Amino acid sequence: MPQHGDSASLSALDGLIASDRAPTNARPDLLTKDDIWALLQEVKDPEVPAISVVELGIIRAVHWDGKELTVDVTPTYSGCPATELIEELIVEALHDAGVRNPTINQVLTPAWTTDWITTEGKEKLRAFGIAPPETSSGKMSLLGESAVIACPHCGSNDTERVSEFGSTACKALYRCKECLEPFDYFKCI
Amino acid sequence: MTQTQALQEYLLRLADSDMILGQRLCELCGKAPALEEEMALMNTALDLIGQARNWYEYAAELIDDGRDPDKLVFRRDAHDYRNLLLTEQPNEDFAVTMGRQFFFDVWHYFTLNSLTRSSDERIAGIASKALKEATYHLRRSSEWIKRLGDGTEESHRRMQDAVDILWRFTGELITPDDTDHAMAEAGISPDPEPLAQDWRGMVNEVLTQATLAPGAEDAWMYMGGKHGEHTEHLGFILAEMQFLQRAYPDATTW
């Protein structure tokens, strides 16, 4: 067991910071735009690791000319504390693939909507135990009553809202009256 | 006042109101009446502080004197703050907390709604994001007003007391000054008259459903927040919020 401060334990720290790590890909110029999208597909939402940032719909565009890369990212909520972490994770994933110093461009318009969560993303949310958002055409109107939210565990429509807000800004808290399990609902905005 | 100065002033009002109300709500962290309510209050605060940052970033670029959003928040004293007086009022009874939120949310909702059509694209962008959040806040605070107002004898009495306590701070929301007129004429901010009508309309509608009586339209109103003349509460908020940055300026190691 290496002692604290000796060379073995210090060397274990090597590469913990992405920019200290040698990129695994020596020829990033060979990457296509589709490759970049595939890399981003591997970056998971830190709050909801079941889905990727691509499936969440927050990657709005990728601009790549073989040298310079700009990724347009939109936040889910103005105050989402995961926004900066997500940007860091994206930079890290790209850096590991050999793309140095990508630019993350934060775009606010058009504002993110849960309609941008992909169909696969919605299914993954459900499998993860989070009821996916309805589409905004079925969106509850201002001050209106909530729509029926199906329990992601047993599929029952007999559910009730416990709180407008759940464990993160993007979720609300529900309870299933059939299987009695509580669950998160990904709010529709 | 030049157009740019008026715009800075207007942005600081939006930013400071979001920031101070967000800070007020954060005081309830660990102390809310129920766990679900605490999550809701903190998420609302998070939205508001996130929106404040977007407004501050734009304001800081226009002010262009080297101050970033953190410096604007932590290094300005009360007379430089431009928040609405309503937002700095203490939490007190839960009915007051929700009443303050409701009066603010109605104003916020209609203001942001109109700002999405602002001639200033940056403002329109920030507003279109914030409007979705404010819509959610308004739905929630309206439900609380109705539940408390049309609830038990005690909840009704306390909710009516809250309306009566807060009413004198609502005039500032819908009374325009020179900056508001200048911004409206430039197509940047909402026309003051329709905004006031929309605010009164929705407040009256929800209060009526909640079996509550609004205050008189011609009641005497406290004003001055938009010009840096605050109630005594703001100083206490800033003393707590700014302590660390005042004691350890530019601290980078925590």
CSV table of C-alpha atoms in Angstrom, one decimal:
chain,number,residue,atom,x,y,z
A,1,MET,CA,0.0,0.0,0.0
A,2,PRO,CA,1.7,3.2,-1.0
A,3,GLN,CA,2.1,5.8,1.7
A,4,HIS,CA,0.5,9.2,1.4
A,5,GLY,CA,2.8,11.6,-0.5
A,6,ASP,CA,5.1,9.0,-2.0
A,7,SER,CA,5.7,8.8,-5.7
A,8,ALA,CA,3.3,5.9,-6.3
A,9,SER,CA,0.3,7.7,-4.9
A,10,LEU,CA,1.2,11.0,-6.6
A,11,SER,CA,1.5,9.3,-10.0
A,12,ALA,CA,-2.0,8.0,-9.4
A,13,LEU,CA,-3.2,11.6,-9.6
A,14,ASP,CA,-1.7,12.0,-13.1
A,15,GLY,CA,-4.3,12.5,-15.7
A,16,LEU,CA,-7.1,13.3,-13.3
A,17,ILE,CA,-7.4,16.7,-14.9
A,18,ALA,CA,-8.5,16.3,-18.5
A,19,SER,CA,-6.1,18.9,-19.9
A,20,ASP,CA,-3.2,17.0,-18.3
A,21,ARG,CA,-4.2,13.8,-20.1
A,22,ALA,CA,-2.7,12.8,-23.4
A,23,PRO,CA,-5.5,12.7,-26.0
A,24,THR,CA,-6.2,9.2,-27.2
A,25,ASN,CA,-6.7,10.3,-30.7
A,26,ALA,CA,-3.7,11.7,-32.6
A,27,ARG,CA,-5.7,12.6,-35.7
A,28,PRO,CA,-8.8,14.6,-34.6
A,29,ASP,CA,-8.8,16.2,-38.1
A,30,LEU,CA,-10.2,12.9,-39.4
A,31,LEU,CA,-13.3,13.1,-37.2
A,32,THR,CA,-16.5,13.8,-39.1
A,33,LYS,CA,-19.3,15.9,-37.8
A,34,ASP,CA,-21.2,12.7,-37.1
A,35,ASP,CA,-18.3,11.4,-35.1
A,36,ILE,CA,-18.6,14.6,-32.9
A,37,TRP,CA,-22.3,14.0,-32.4
A,38,ALA,CA,-21.5,10.3,-31.5
A,39,LEU,CA,-18.9,11.6,-28.9
A,40,LEU,CA,-21.5,13.9,-27.4
A,41,GLN,CA,-24.0,11.1,-27.3
A,42,GLU,CA,-21.6,9.5,-24.7
A,43,VAL,CA,-21.9,12.6,-22.4
A,44,LYS,CA,-24.6,11.9,-19.9
A,45,ASP,CA,-26.7,14.4,-18.0
A,46,PRO,CA,-25.0,14.4,-14.5
A,47,GLU,CA,-28.4,14.7,-12.8
A,48,VAL,CA,-30.2,12.1,-14.9
A,49,PRO,CA,-27.4,9.8,-16.1
A,50,ALA,CA,-29.9,7.7,-18.0
A,51,ILE,CA,-29.9,10.0,-20.9
A,52,SER,CA,-27.2,11.9,-22.9
A,53,VAL,CA,-27.0,15.6,-23.5
A,54,VAL,CA,-27.9,14.9,-27.1
A,55,GLU,CA,-31.1,13.0,-26.1
A,56,LEU,CA,-31.9,15.8,-23.7
A,57,GLY,CA,-32.0,18.1,-26.6
A,58,ILE,CA,-29.6,20.7,-25.2
A,59,ILE,CA,-27.0,20.4,-28.0
A,60,ARG,CA,-28.4,22.7,-30.6
A,61,ALA,CA,-25.6,22.7,-33.2
A,62,VAL,CA,-22.1,21.4,-33.9
A,63,HIS,CA,-19.8,23.6,-36.1
A,64,TRP,CA,-16.7,21.6,-37.1
A,65,ASP,CA,-14.2,22.2,-39.9
A,66,GLY,CA,-11.7,19.6,-38.9
A,67,LYS,CA,-9.8,22.2,-36.8
A,68,GLU,CA,-12.1,24.5,-34.9
A,69,LEU,CA,-15.1,23.1,-33.0
A,70,THR,CA,-18.0,25.1,-31.6
A,71,VAL,CA,-20.8,23.4,-29.8
A,72,ASP,CA,-24.0,25.3,-29.3
A,73,VAL,CA,-25.6,24.4,-25.9
A,74,THR,CA,-28.8,25.7,-24.4
A,75,PRO,CA,-29.6,25.4,-20.7
A,76,THR,CA,-32.7,23.6,-19.5
A,77,TYR,CA,-33.4,26.2,-16.8
A,78,SER,CA,-31.9,29.7,-16.3
A,79,GLY,CA,-30.5,28.6,-12.9
A,80,CYS,CA,-29.7,25.0,-13.6
A,81,PRO,CA,-26.6,24.3,-11.5
A,82,ALA,CA,-25.7,21.4,-13.8
A,83,THR,CA,-25.1,23.8,-16.8
A,84,GLU,CA,-21.5,24.4,-16.0
A,85,LEU,CA,-20.7,20.8,-15.1
A,86,ILE,CA,-22.3,19.7,-18.4
A,87,GLU,CA,-20.1,22.1,-20.3
A,88,GLU,CA,-17.0,20.8,-18.5
A,89,LEU,CA,-18.0,17.2,-19.3
A,90,ILE,CA,-18.5,18.1,-23.0
A,91,VAL,CA,-15.1,19.7,-23.1
A,92,GLU,CA,-13.5,16.8,-21.4
A,93,ALA,CA,-15.1,14.2,-23.7
A,94,LEU,CA,-14.0,16.2,-26.8
A,95,HIS,CA,-10.5,16.7,-25.4
A,96,ASP,CA,-10.1,13.0,-24.8
A,97,ALA,CA,-11.0,12.5,-28.5
A,98,GLY,CA,-8.2,14.8,-29.5
A,99,VAL,CA,-10.2,18.0,-30.1
A,100,ARG,CA,-8.4,20.7,-28.2
A,101,ASN,CA,-10.0,23.8,-26.9
A,102,PRO,CA,-13.5,23.4,-28.2
A,103,THR,CA,-15.7,26.5,-27.9
A,104,ILE,CA,-18.9,26.0,-25.9
A,105,ASN,CA,-21.4,28.7,-27.1
A,106,GLN,CA,-24.4,29.2,-24.8
A,107,VAL,CA,-27.5,30.0,-26.7
A,108,LEU,CA,-30.8,31.1,-25.0
A,109,THR,CA,-33.0,31.4,-28.1
A,110,PRO,CA,-35.0,29.6,-29.0
A,111,ALA,CA,-35.6,28.5,-25.4
A,112,TRP,CA,-35.2,24.9,-24.6
A,113,THR,CA,-38.4,22.9,-24.5
A,114,THR,CA,-39.1,19.4,-23.3
A,115,ASP,CA,-40.3,18.6,-26.9
A,116,TRP,CA,-36.6,18.5,-27.8
A,117,ILE,CA,-36.0,15.4,-25.7
A,118,THR,CA,-35.8,12.6,-28.3
A,119,THR,CA,-38.2,9.7,-28.4
A,120,GLU,CA,-35.4,7.4,-27.3
A,121,GLY,CA,-34.5,9.8,-24.5
A,122,LYS,CA,-38.1,9.7,-23.2
A,123,GLU,CA,-38.1,5.9,-23.2
A,124,LYS,CA,-34.8,5.9,-21.3
A,125,LEU,CA,-36.3,8.3,-18.7
A,126,ARG,CA,-39.3,6.0,-18.2
A,127,ALA,CA,-37.0,3.0,-17.8
A,128,PHE,CA,-34.9,5.0,-15.3
A,129,GLY,CA,-38.1,5.6,-13.2
A,130,ILE,CA,-38.8,9.2,-14.3
A,131,ALA,CA,-42.1,9.9,-16.1
A,132,PRO,CA,-41.2,11.7,-19.3
A,133,PRO,CA,-42.8,15.0,-20.2
A,134,GLU,CA,-45.9,15.2,-22.4
A,135,THR,CA,-45.6,17.0,-25.6
A,136,SER,CA,-46.3,20.7,-25.3
A,137,SER,CA,-49.5,20.4,-27.4
A,138,GLY,CA,-50.9,18.5,-24.4
A,139,LYS,CA,-49.3,21.1,-22.1
A,140,MET,CA,-51.4,22.1,-19.1
A,141,SER,CA,-52.5,25.7,-19.6
A,142,LEU,CA,-51.6,28.4,-17.2
A,143,LEU,CA,-53.4,27.8,-13.9
A,144,GLY,CA,-55.0,24.8,-15.4
A,145,GLU,CA,-55.4,21.3,-14.1
A,146,SER,CA,-52.6,18.9,-14.6
A,147,ALA,CA,-52.8,16.2,-17.3
A,148,VAL,CA,-52.8,12.5,-16.5
A,149,ILE,CA,-49.2,11.4,-15.8
A,150,ALA,CA,-48.7,7.6,-16.1
A,151,CYS,CA,-46.6,5.9,-13.4
A,152,PRO,CA,-43.2,4.9,-14.9
A,153,HIS,CA,-43.1,1.8,-12.6
A,154,CYS,CA,-46.5,0.1,-13.1
A,155,GLY,CA,-48.0,2.2,-15.9
A,156,SER,CA,-51.1,3.2,-13.9
A,157,ASN,CA,-52.8,6.5,-14.7
A,158,ASP,CA,-54.1,6.7,-11.1
A,159,THR,CA,-51.4,9.1,-9.9
A,160,GLU,CA,-51.3,12.4,-8.0
A,161,ARG,CA,-48.9,15.4,-7.8
A,162,VAL,CA,-47.2,15.7,-4.5
A,163,SER,CA,-45.2,18.8,-5.3
A,164,GLU,CA,-44.8,21.2,-8.3
A,165,PHE,CA,-41.1,20.8,-7.9
A,166,GLY,CA,-39.0,17.7,-7.4
A,167,SER,CA,-35.3,17.0,-6.6
A,168,THR,CA,-34.1,19.2,-9.4
A,169,ALA,CA,-35.6,22.3,-11.2
A,170,CYS,CA,-36.6,20.2,-14.2
A,171,LYS,CA,-38.7,17.7,-12.2
A,172,ALA,CA,-42.0,17.5,-10.2
A,173,LEU,CA,-42.8,14.9,-7.6
A,174,TYR,CA,-45.7,12.5,-8.1
A,175,ARG,CA,-47.1,9.4,-6.3
A,176,CYS,CA,-48.7,6.4,-7.8
A,177,LYS,CA,-52.0,5.5,-6.1
A,178,GLU,CA,-51.9,2.0,-7.6
A,179,CYS,CA,-48.4,0.7,-6.8
A,180,LEU,CA,-47.9,3.4,-4.0
A,181,GLU,CA,-44.5,4.3,-5.3
A,182,PRO,CA,-43.3,7.9,-5.5
A,183,PHE,CA,-41.8,9.0,-8.8
A,184,ASP,CA,-40.3,12.0,-10.5
A,185,TYR,CA,-42.0,13.6,-13.4
A,186,PHE,CA,-39.9,15.5,-16.0
A,187,LYS,CA,-41.8,18.8,-16.1
A,188,CYS,CA,-43.2,19.9,-19.4
A,189,ILE,CA,-42.0,23.3,-20.5
B,1,MET,CA,-30.0,60.1,-19.2
B,2,THR,CA,-28.8,58.5,-22.4
B,3,GLN,CA,-30.5,55.5,-23.9
B,4,THR,CA,-27.6,53.3,-22.8
B,5,GLN,CA,-27.8,54.5,-19.2
B,6,ALA,CA,-31.6,54.0,-19.2
B,7,LEU,CA,-31.0,50.4,-20.5
B,8,GLN,CA,-28.4,49.7,-17.8
B,9,GLU,CA,-30.8,51.0,-15.2
B,10,TYR,CA,-33.7,48.9,-16.5
B,11,LEU,CA,-31.5,45.8,-16.6
B,12,LEU,CA,-30.4,46.3,-13.1
B,13,ARG,CA,-34.0,46.6,-11.9
B,14,LEU,CA,-34.8,43.2,-13.5
B,15,ALA,CA,-31.6,41.6,-12.2
B,16,ASP,CA,-31.8,43.1,-8.7
B,17,SER,CA,-35.5,42.2,-8.2
B,18,ASP,CA,-34.8,38.6,-9.2
B,19,MET,CA,-31.6,38.5,-7.0
B,20,ILE,CA,-33.2,39.9,-3.9
B,21,LEU,CA,-36.3,37.8,-4.1
B,22,GLY,CA,-34.2,34.7,-4.7
B,23,GLN,CA,-32.0,35.5,-1.7
B,24,ARG,CA,-35.2,36.1,0.4
B,25,LEU,CA,-36.5,32.7,-0.6
B,26,CYS,CA,-33.2,31.0,0.2
B,27,GLU,CA,-33.6,32.1,3.8
B,28,LEU,CA,-36.3,29.4,4.0
B,29,CYS,CA,-33.8,26.7,3.2
B,30,GLY,CA,-34.1,24.2,6.0
B,31,LYS,CA,-37.0,26.0,7.5
B,32,ALA,CA,-39.9,25.7,5.1
B,33,PRO,CA,-43.2,24.3,6.5
B,34,ALA,CA,-42.9,21.0,4.5
B,35,LEU,CA,-40.3,19.2,2.5
B,36,GLU,CA,-42.1,19.5,-0.8
B,37,GLU,CA,-42.7,23.2,-0.1
B,38,GLU,CA,-39.0,23.7,0.6
B,39,MET,CA,-38.0,22.1,-2.7
B,40,ALA,CA,-40.5,24.3,-4.5
B,41,LEU,CA,-39.3,27.5,-2.8
B,42,MET,CA,-35.6,26.7,-3.4
B,43,ASN,CA,-36.2,25.8,-7.1
B,44,THR,CA,-38.1,29.0,-7.5
B,45,ALA,CA,-35.1,30.9,-6.0
B,46,LEU,CA,-32.7,28.9,-8.2
B,47,ASP,CA,-34.7,30.0,-11.3
B,48,LEU,CA,-34.7,33.6,-10.2
B,49,ILE,CA,-31.0,33.7,-9.4
B,50,GLY,CA,-30.2,32.1,-12.7
B,51,GLN,CA,-32.3,34.7,-14.5
B,52,ALA,CA,-30.6,37.4,-12.5
B,53,ARG,CA,-27.2,36.2,-13.7
B,54,ASN,CA,-28.4,36.5,-17.3
B,55,TRP,CA,-29.5,40.1,-16.8
B,56,TYR,CA,-26.4,41.0,-14.8
B,57,GLU,CA,-24.1,39.6,-17.6
B,58,TYR,CA,-25.8,41.9,-20.1
B,59,ALA,CA,-25.8,44.9,-17.7
B,60,ALA,CA,-22.1,44.3,-16.9
B,61,GLU,CA,-21.2,44.4,-20.6
B,62,LEU,CA,-23.0,47.7,-21.0
B,63,ILE,CA,-21.6,49.3,-17.8
B,64,ASP,CA,-18.2,48.1,-19.0
B,65,ASP,CA,-16.2,49.2,-16.0
B,66,GLY,CA,-14.6,45.9,-15.2
B,67,ARG,CA,-17.3,44.7,-12.8
B,68,ASP,CA,-18.6,41.2,-13.5
B,69,PRO,CA,-22.0,39.9,-12.2
B,70,ASP,CA,-20.4,38.8,-8.9
B,71,LYS,CA,-19.1,42.3,-8.2
B,72,LEU,CA,-22.4,43.9,-9.1
B,73,VAL,CA,-24.1,41.6,-6.6
B,74,PHE,CA,-21.6,41.6,-3.8
B,75,ARG,CA,-20.0,45.0,-4.0
B,76,ARG,CA,-22.9,47.4,-4.3
B,77,ASP,CA,-24.6,49.0,-1.3
B,78,ALA,CA,-28.3,49.4,-0.8
B,79,HIS,CA,-28.6,52.8,-2.5
B,80,ASP,CA,-27.2,51.2,-5.7
B,81,TYR,CA,-29.7,48.4,-5.7
B,82,ARG,CA,-32.7,48.9,-8.0
B,83,ASN,CA,-35.0,46.1,-6.9
B,84,LEU,CA,-38.7,46.5,-6.3
B,85,LEU,CA,-39.5,47.1,-2.6
B,86,LEU,CA,-41.9,44.2,-2.7
B,87,THR,CA,-39.0,41.7,-3.2
B,88,GLU,CA,-37.1,42.8,-0.1
B,89,GLN,CA,-40.0,42.4,2.3
B,90,PRO,CA,-39.4,39.7,5.0
B,91,ASN,CA,-40.8,36.2,4.7
B,92,GLU,CA,-42.8,36.4,7.9
B,93,ASP,CA,-45.9,34.2,7.8
B,94,PHE,CA,-46.1,31.7,5.0
B,95,ALA,CA,-49.1,33.6,3.7
B,96,VAL,CA,-46.9,36.7,3.4
B,97,THR,CA,-44.2,34.6,1.6
B,98,MET,CA,-46.7,33.3,-0.9
B,99,GLY,CA,-48.6,36.7,-1.2
B,100,ARG,CA,-45.3,38.4,-2.1
B,101,GLN,CA,-44.5,35.7,-4.6
B,102,PHE,CA,-47.9,35.9,-6.2
B,103,PHE,CA,-47.9,39.7,-6.6
B,104,PHE,CA,-44.4,39.5,-8.0
B,105,ASP,CA,-45.1,36.5,-10.3
B,106,VAL,CA,-48.1,38.3,-11.9
B,107,TRP,CA,-45.9,41.3,-12.6
B,108,HIS,CA,-43.0,39.1,-13.7
B,109,TYR,CA,-45.2,37.0,-16.0
B,110,PHE,CA,-46.7,39.9,-17.9
B,111,THR,CA,-43.4,41.8,-18.0
B,112,LEU,CA,-41.4,38.8,-19.4
B,113,ASN,CA,-44.2,38.0,-21.8
B,114,SER,CA,-43.9,41.4,-23.3
B,115,LEU,CA,-40.1,41.4,-23.2
B,116,THR,CA,-40.0,38.3,-25.4
B,117,ARG,CA,-41.1,40.8,-28.2
B,118,SER,CA,-38.4,43.4,-27.1
B,119,SER,CA,-36.6,45.3,-29.9
B,120,ASP,CA,-33.4,44.3,-28.1
B,121,GLU,CA,-32.7,40.7,-29.2
B,122,ARG,CA,-30.6,39.9,-26.2
B,123,ILE,CA,-33.4,40.9,-23.8
B,124,ALA,CA,-35.9,38.9,-25.9
B,125,GLY,CA,-33.7,35.8,-25.6
B,126,ILE,CA,-33.3,36.0,-21.9
B,127,ALA,CA,-37.0,36.7,-21.4
B,128,SER,CA,-38.2,33.8,-23.6
B,129,LYS,CA,-36.2,31.4,-21.3
B,130,ALA,CA,-37.3,33.1,-18.1
B,131,LEU,CA,-41.0,33.3,-19.1
B,132,LYS,CA,-41.3,29.5,-19.0
B,133,GLU,CA,-40.0,29.5,-15.5
B,134,ALA,CA,-42.1,32.4,-14.4
B,135,THR,CA,-45.3,30.8,-15.8
B,136,TYR,CA,-44.6,27.8,-13.6
B,137,HIS,CA,-44.0,30.1,-10.6
B,138,LEU,CA,-47.3,32.0,-11.2
B,139,ARG,CA,-49.3,28.8,-11.5
B,140,ARG,CA,-48.0,27.6,-8.2
B,141,SER,CA,-48.3,30.8,-6.2
B,142,SER,CA,-51.9,31.3,-7.6
B,143,GLU,CA,-52.8,27.9,-6.4
B,144,TRP,CA,-51.5,28.7,-2.9
B,145,ILE,CA,-53.4,32.0,-2.8
B,146,LYS,CA,-56.6,30.2,-3.6
B,147,ARG,CA,-55.9,27.3,-1.2
B,148,LEU,CA,-55.2,29.6,1.7
B,149,GLY,CA,-57.8,32.3,0.9
B,150,ASP,CA,-60.6,29.8,0.3
B,151,GLY,CA,-59.4,27.4,3.0
B,152,THR,CA,-60.1,27.4,6.7
B,153,GLU,CA,-61.2,30.4,8.7
B,154,GLU,CA,-57.6,30.9,10.0
B,155,SER,CA,-55.9,30.5,6.7
B,156,HIS,CA,-58.3,33.0,5.1
B,157,ARG,CA,-57.7,35.5,7.9
B,158,ARG,CA,-53.9,35.1,7.6
B,159,MET,CA,-53.9,35.3,3.8
B,160,GLN,CA,-56.1,38.4,3.9
B,161,ASP,CA,-53.7,39.9,6.4
B,162,ALA,CA,-50.8,39.2,4.0
B,163,VAL,CA,-52.6,40.9,1.1
B,164,ASP,CA,-53.2,43.9,3.4
B,165,ILE,CA,-49.6,44.1,4.6
B,166,LEU,CA,-48.1,43.7,1.1
B,167,TRP,CA,-50.6,45.9,-0.9
B,168,ARG,CA,-48.7,49.1,-0.2
B,169,PHE,CA,-45.7,47.8,-2.1
B,170,THR,CA,-47.6,46.7,-5.2
B,171,GLY,CA,-48.0,50.2,-6.7
B,172,GLU,CA,-44.4,50.3,-7.6
B,173,LEU,CA,-44.8,47.3,-9.9
B,174,ILE,CA,-47.2,49.1,-12.2
B,175,THR,CA,-46.3,52.8,-11.8
B,176,PRO,CA,-43.8,53.8,-14.6
B,177,ASP,CA,-41.1,56.4,-14.2
B,178,ASP,CA,-38.9,58.1,-16.8
B,179,THR,CA,-36.7,55.1,-17.3
B,180,ASP,CA,-39.8,52.9,-17.9
B,181,HIS,CA,-41.2,55.4,-20.4
B,182,ALA,CA,-37.9,55.7,-22.2
B,183,MET,CA,-37.5,52.0,-22.5
B,184,ALA,CA,-41.1,51.5,-23.6
B,185,GLU,CA,-40.8,54.2,-26.3
B,186,ALA,CA,-37.7,52.5,-27.6
B,187,GLY,CA,-39.7,49.3,-27.9
B,188,ILE,CA,-37.4,47.6,-25.4
B,189,SER,CA,-39.8,47.2,-22.5
B,190,PRO,CA,-43.6,46.8,-22.1
B,191,ASP,CA,-46.0,49.6,-22.5
B,192,PRO,CA,-46.8,50.6,-18.9
B,193,GLU,CA,-50.5,51.0,-19.3
B,194,PRO,CA,-51.4,47.5,-20.6
B,195,LEU,CA,-49.0,46.0,-18.1
B,196,ALA,CA,-50.8,47.7,-15.2
B,197,GLN,CA,-54.2,46.6,-16.6
B,198,ASP,CA,-53.0,43.0,-17.0
B,199,TRP,CA,-51.5,43.0,-13.5
B,200,ARG,CA,-54.7,44.3,-11.9
B,201,GLY,CA,-56.9,42.0,-14.0
B,202,MET,CA,-55.1,38.8,-13.0
B,203,VAL,CA,-54.6,39.8,-9.4
B,204,ASN,CA,-58.3,40.7,-9.0
B,205,GLU,CA,-59.4,37.4,-10.7
B,206,VAL,CA,-57.3,35.2,-8.5
B,207,LEU,CA,-58.1,37.1,-5.3
B,208,THR,CA,-61.8,36.9,-6.1
B,209,GLN,CA,-61.5,33.2,-6.6
B,210,ALA,CA,-59.7,33.0,-3.3
B,211,THR,CA,-62.5,35.0,-1.6
B,212,LEU,CA,-60.0,37.7,-0.7
B,213,ALA,CA,-60.3,41.4,-1.0
B,214,PRO,CA,-57.7,43.4,-2.9
B,215,GLY,CA,-56.5,46.7,-1.5
B,216,ALA,CA,-57.8,50.0,-2.9
B,217,GLU,CA,-56.5,51.1,-6.3
B,218,ASP,CA,-55.9,54.6,-5.0
B,219,ALA,CA,-54.2,53.4,-1.8
B,220,TRP,CA,-51.0,55.2,-0.8
B,221,MET,CA,-48.1,53.3,-2.1
B,222,TYR,CA,-44.5,53.0,-1.1
B,223,MET,CA,-42.1,53.7,-4.0
B,224,GLY,CA,-38.4,54.3,-4.5
B,225,GLY,CA,-36.8,50.8,-4.8
B,226,LYS,CA,-36.3,51.5,-8.5
B,227,HIS,CA,-34.2,54.6,-7.6
B,228,GLY,CA,-32.3,53.1,-4.7
B,229,GLU,CA,-34.5,54.3,-1.9
B,230,HIS,CA,-35.2,51.1,0.1
B,231,THR,CA,-37.0,49.9,3.1
B,232,GLU,CA,-34.8,49.1,6.1
B,233,HIS,CA,-34.9,45.4,5.2
B,234,LEU,CA,-32.5,45.6,2.2
B,235,GLY,CA,-29.5,46.5,4.4
B,236,PHE,CA,-30.0,43.4,6.5
B,237,ILE,CA,-30.2,41.2,3.4
B,238,LEU,CA,-27.1,42.6,1.9
B,239,ALA,CA,-25.2,42.4,5.2
B,240,GLU,CA,-25.8,38.6,5.2
B,241,MET,CA,-25.5,38.0,1.5
B,242,GLN,CA,-22.3,40.1,1.0
B,243,PHE,CA,-20.5,39.3,4.2
B,244,LEU,CA,-18.0,36.8,2.7
B,245,GLN,CA,-17.0,38.9,-0.3
B,246,ARG,CA,-16.7,42.0,1.9
B,247,ALA,CA,-14.6,40.2,4.5
B,248,TYR,CA,-12.4,38.4,2.0
B,249,PRO,CA,-12.5,40.4,-1.2
B,250,ASP,CA,-11.7,38.3,-4.3
B,251,ALA,CA,-11.4,35.2,-2.2
B,252,THR,CA,-10.7,32.3,-4.6
B,253,THR,CA,-9.9,29.5,-2.1
B,254,TRP,CA,-12.8,28.3,0.1
